XYZ file of C-alpha atoms in Angstrom:
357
model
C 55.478 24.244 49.718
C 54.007 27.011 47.898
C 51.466 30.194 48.790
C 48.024 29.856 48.394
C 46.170 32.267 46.068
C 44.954 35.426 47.509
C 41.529 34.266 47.081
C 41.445 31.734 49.024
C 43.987 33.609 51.479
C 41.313 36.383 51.501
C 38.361 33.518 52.222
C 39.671 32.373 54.911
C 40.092 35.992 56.667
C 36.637 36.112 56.018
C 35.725 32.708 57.306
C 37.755 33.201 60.510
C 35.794 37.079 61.068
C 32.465 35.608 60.388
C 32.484 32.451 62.753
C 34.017 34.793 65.710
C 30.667 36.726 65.259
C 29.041 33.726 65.201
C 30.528 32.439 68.614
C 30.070 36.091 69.932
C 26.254 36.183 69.212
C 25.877 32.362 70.723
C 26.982 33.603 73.599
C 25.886 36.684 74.326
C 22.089 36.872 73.711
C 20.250 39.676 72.525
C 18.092 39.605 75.868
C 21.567 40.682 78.058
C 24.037 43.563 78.229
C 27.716 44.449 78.403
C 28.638 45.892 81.136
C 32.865 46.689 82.331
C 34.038 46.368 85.094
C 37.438 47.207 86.173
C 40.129 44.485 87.579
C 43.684 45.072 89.197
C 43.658 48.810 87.374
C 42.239 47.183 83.801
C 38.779 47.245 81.993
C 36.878 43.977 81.359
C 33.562 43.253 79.457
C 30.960 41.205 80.931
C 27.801 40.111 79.844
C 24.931 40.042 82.077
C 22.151 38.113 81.753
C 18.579 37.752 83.701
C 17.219 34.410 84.839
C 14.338 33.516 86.617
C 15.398 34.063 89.871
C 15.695 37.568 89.398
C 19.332 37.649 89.558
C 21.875 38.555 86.476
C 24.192 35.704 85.583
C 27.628 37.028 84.705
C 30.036 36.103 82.168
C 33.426 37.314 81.057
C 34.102 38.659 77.998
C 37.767 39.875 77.415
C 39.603 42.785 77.695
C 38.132 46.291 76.866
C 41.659 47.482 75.242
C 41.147 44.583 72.937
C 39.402 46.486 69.621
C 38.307 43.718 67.740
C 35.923 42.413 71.080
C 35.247 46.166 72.058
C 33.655 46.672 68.102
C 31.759 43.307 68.616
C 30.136 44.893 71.832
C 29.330 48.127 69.916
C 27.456 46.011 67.002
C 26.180 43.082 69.163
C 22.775 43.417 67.926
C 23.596 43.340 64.408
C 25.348 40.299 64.191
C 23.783 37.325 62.066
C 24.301 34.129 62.290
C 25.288 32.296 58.777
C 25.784 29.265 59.529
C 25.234 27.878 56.065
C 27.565 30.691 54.281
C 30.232 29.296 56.545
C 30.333 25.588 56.209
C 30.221 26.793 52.319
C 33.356 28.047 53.075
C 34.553 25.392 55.033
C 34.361 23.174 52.153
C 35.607 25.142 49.602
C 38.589 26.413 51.588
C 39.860 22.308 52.293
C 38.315 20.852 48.513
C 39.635 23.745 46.706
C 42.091 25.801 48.637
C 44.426 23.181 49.660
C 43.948 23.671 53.474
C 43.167 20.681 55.957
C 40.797 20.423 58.596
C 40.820 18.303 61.784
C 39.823 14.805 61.567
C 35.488 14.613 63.031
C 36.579 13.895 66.182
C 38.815 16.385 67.135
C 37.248 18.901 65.527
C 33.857 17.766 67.171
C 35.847 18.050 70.851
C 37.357 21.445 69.750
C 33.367 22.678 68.951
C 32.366 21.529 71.569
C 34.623 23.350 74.353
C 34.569 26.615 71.991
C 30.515 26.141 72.241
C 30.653 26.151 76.370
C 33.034 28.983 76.399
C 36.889 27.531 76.426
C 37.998 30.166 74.213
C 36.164 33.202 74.971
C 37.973 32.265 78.815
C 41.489 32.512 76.651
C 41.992 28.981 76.560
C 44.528 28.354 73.339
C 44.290 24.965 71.473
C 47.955 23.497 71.293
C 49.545 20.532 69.485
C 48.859 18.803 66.161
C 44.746 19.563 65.961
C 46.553 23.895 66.473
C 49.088 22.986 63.979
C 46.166 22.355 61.057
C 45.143 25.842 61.445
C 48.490 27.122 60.593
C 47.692 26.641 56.780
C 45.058 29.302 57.191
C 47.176 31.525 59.051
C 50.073 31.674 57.161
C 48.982 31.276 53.716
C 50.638 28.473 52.679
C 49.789 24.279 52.008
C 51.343 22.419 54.803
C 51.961 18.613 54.420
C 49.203 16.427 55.955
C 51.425 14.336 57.015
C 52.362 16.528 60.243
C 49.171 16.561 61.331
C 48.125 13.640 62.599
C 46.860 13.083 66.079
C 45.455 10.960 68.897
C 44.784 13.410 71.160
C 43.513 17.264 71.910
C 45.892 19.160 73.606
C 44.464 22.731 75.527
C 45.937 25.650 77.432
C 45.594 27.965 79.766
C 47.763 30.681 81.588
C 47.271 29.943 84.999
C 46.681 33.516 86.433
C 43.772 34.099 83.804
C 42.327 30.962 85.179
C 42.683 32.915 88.911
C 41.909 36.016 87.335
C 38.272 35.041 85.429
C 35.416 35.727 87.094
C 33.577 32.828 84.690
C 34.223 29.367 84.643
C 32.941 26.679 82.111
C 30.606 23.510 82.761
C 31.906 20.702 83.964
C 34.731 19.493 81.755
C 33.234 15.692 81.839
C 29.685 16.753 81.089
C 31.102 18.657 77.761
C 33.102 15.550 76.590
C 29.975 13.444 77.084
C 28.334 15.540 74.792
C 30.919 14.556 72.476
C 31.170 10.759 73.320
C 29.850 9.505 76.549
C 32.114 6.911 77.072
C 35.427 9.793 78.125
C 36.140 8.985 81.807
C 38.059 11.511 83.957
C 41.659 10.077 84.714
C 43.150 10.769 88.113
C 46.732 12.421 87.960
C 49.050 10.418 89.628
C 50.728 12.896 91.629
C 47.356 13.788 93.104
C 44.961 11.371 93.065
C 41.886 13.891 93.884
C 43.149 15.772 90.557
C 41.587 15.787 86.801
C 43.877 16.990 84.102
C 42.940 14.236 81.698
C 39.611 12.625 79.829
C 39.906 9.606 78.126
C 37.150 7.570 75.640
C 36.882 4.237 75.147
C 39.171 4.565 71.862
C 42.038 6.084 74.221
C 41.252 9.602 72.721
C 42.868 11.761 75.464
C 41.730 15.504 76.146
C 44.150 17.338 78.018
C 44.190 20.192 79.743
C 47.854 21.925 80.405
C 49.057 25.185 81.758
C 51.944 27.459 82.244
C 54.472 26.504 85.440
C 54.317 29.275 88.217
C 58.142 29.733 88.042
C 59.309 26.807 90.121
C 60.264 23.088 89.145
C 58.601 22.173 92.095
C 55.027 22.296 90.063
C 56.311 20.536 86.798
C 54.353 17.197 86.405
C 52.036 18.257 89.355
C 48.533 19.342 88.630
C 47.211 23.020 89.266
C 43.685 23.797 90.279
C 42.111 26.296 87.620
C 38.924 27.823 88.584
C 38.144 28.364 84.776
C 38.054 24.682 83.916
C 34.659 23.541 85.234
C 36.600 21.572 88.549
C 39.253 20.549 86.298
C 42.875 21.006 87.372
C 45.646 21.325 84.799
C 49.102 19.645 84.146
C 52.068 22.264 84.839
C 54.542 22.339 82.309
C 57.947 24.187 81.487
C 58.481 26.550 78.361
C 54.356 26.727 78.346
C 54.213 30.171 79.027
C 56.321 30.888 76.009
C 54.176 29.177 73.648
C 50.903 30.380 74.959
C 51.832 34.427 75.279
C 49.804 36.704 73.005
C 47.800 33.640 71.299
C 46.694 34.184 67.499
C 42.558 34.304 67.047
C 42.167 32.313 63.932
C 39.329 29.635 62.730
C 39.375 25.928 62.504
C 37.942 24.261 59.467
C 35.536 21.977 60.596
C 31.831 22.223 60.237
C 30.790 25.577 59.788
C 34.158 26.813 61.431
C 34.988 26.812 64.943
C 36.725 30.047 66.299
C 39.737 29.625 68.451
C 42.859 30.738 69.816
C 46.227 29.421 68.820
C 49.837 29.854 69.780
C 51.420 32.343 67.651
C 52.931 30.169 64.448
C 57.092 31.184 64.984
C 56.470 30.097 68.855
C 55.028 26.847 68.237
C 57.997 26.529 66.182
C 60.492 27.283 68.262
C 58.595 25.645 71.248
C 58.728 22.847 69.494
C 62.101 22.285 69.238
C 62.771 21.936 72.764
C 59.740 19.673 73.593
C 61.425 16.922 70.576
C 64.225 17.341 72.668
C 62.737 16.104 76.037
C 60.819 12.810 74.315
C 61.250 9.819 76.085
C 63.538 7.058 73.928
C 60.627 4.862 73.488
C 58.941 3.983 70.061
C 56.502 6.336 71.026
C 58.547 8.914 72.094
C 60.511 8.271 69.123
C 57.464 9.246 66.877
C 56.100 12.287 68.447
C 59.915 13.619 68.346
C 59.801 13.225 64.582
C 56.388 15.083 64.232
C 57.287 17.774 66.376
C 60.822 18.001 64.428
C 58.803 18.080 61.139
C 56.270 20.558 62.214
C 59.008 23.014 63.146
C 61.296 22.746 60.060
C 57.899 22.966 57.994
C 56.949 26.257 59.695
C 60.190 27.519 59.990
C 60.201 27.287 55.824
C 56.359 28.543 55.628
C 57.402 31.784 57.641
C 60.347 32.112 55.308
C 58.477 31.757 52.588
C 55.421 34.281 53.789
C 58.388 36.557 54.812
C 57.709 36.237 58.021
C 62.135 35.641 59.109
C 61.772 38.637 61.426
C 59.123 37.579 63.546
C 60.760 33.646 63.805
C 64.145 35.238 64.647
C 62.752 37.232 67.088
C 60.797 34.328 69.237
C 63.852 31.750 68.731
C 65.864 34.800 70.250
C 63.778 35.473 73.155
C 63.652 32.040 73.899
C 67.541 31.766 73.611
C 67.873 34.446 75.868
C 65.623 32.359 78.520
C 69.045 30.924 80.020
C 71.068 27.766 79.724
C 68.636 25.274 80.033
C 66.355 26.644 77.019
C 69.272 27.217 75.021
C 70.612 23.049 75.815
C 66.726 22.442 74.718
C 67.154 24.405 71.403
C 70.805 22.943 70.345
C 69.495 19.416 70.833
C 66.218 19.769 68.808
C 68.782 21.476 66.222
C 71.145 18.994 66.345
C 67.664 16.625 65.266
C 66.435 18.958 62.721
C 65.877 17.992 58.883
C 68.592 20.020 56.966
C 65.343 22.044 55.153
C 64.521 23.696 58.609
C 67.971 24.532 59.833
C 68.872 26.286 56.681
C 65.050 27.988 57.171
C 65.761 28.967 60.434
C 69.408 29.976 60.055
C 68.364 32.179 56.864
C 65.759 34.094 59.256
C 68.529 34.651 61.806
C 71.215 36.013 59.183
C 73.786 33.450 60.579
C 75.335 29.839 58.767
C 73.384 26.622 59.435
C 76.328 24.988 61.156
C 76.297 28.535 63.842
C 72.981 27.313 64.321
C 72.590 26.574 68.491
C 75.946 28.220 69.553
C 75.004 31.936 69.966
């Protein structure tokens, strides 16, 4: 593993600017206005918009405290789309800069959901497709081999779902866009529930959010108001790896702005997840690629000197309680020597104190 020259480094910053403007002026059109409005004691953007009935429709924005959306209000009218400029970049950031974009598909599904407003909602792309963007992020060439997936795996907080007064189309009529042989799949705790789309090649889009603080939702779906009347599997340890998301750009096409978990807590979230696979050949494998993506980003943040912020997230998840800290010991105790000795190096301890304290 190596750092990529600062040109390239410096290209994709640029990349990653210029297709949030792009996403920004989709979907806010020069015929509407900003207007904030305040929620629970905070500011919020909204864009309204007329239509024919005489009647503004309103979307969310984000957050007024957040600068780089309050600057992209201030300037709306100046920004240009590029879309050729971009896919330049695209292409010479994954031919010539060593980074990797999604396979079509999943980067098609990931355009898609940006396009009808998934991320602009804070949704946060997880798993493998998330994990290609890391390159970009960090700075560094990650091995290929860790990113291979089946599936598209996306997040939201459940109280920003609550909170939004927005919600996207419906899910199924997005995907068809896409493919129109995805299906919705009924959860099987709740038969009246969507948290899953599936094609006809067993490409699975799921939808997952953070549990509300009770094992009594884990593997039960919650409704989400911001999904387009699609519910949402409740995990554990979600809300860890989904706090303060990173805004960053996928490579595919002309670039697809989105938000991703913050690189040291996929890393550390991963770890406990390869702990809780099932013991099945399948299980077997996705415990080996989540081991692998962690040890590989536990060395890229090394290497981008980055050990602070990794040490900090495994610590705040190791202060979670016992049953975090039996999660991170076991995914240790399965970890490729490379990313213990990463991982112990950012923490200032031996490998072999590694999941004791």
């Amino acid at each position: 593993m190596r750092e990529m020259d600062l040109v390239f480094r410096t290209m994709f910053a640029e990349l990653a600017q210029q297709s949030l403007d792009a996403q920004f002026h989709a979907d806010f059109p020069l015929e509407g206005r900003f207007v904030t409005v305040p929620v629970k004691g905070k500011d919020y953007f909204y864009f309204d918009i007329p239509t024919p009935e005489g009647k503004d429709k309103r979307s969310y924005v984000g957050p007024a405290a957040d600068s780089e959306i309050a600057a992209r209000v201030q300037r709306h009218r100046d920004i240009k789309d590029n879309m050729r400029e971009r896919r330049r970049l695209v292409s010479t950031l994954i031919r010539s800069g060593g980074m990797s974009g999604p396979d079509r598909f999943a980067g098609d599904v990931t355009k898609a959901l940006a396009d009808a407003g998934f991320f602009r909602l804070r949704g946060v792309l997880v798993g493998s497709v998330a994990y290609g963007c890391y390159s970009g992020v960090l700075g560094v060439r990650l091995p290929t081999t860790a990113m291979q997936t089946g599936d598209a795996d996306l997040a939201m907080d459940f109280a920003i779902s609550q909170e939004d007064d927005d919600s996207l189309p419906p899910i199924l009529d997005i995907l068809h866009g896409v493919d129109p042989s995805f299906r919705a799949v009924p959860h099987q705790a709740d038969k009246a529930r969507v948290t899953a789309f599936v094609n006809r090649n067993n490409y699975r889009v799921e939808f997952l959010t953070s549990n509300r603080g009770s094992d009594e939702y884990t593997g039960r779906p919650s409704p989400m108001p911001a999904l387009g009347g699609a519910s949402a599997e409740s995990l554990r340890f979600l809300d860890y790896l989904i706090y303060e998301p990173v805004r960053t750009v996928l490579l595919h096409r002309e670039g697809v702005s989105v938000n991703v978990p913050a690189p040291e807590r996929y890393a550390v979230h991963k770890l406990i997840v390869a702990s809780r696979r099932l013991t099945d050949a399948l299980g077997r494998a996705k415990r080996a690629k989540d081991l692998l993506q962690a040890a590989t980003l536990f060395e890229a943040m090394l290497l981008t000197r980055q050990g602070v912020a990794l040490a900090d997230a495994y610590q705040e998840a190791w202060d979670r309680g016992p049953s975090w800290q039996e999660g991170l010991a076991a995914g240790l105790a399965l970890m490729p020597d490379d990313g213990k000795e990463a991982l112990a190096d950012a923490l200032g301890v031996k490998p072999e104190e590694l999941g004791k304290h």
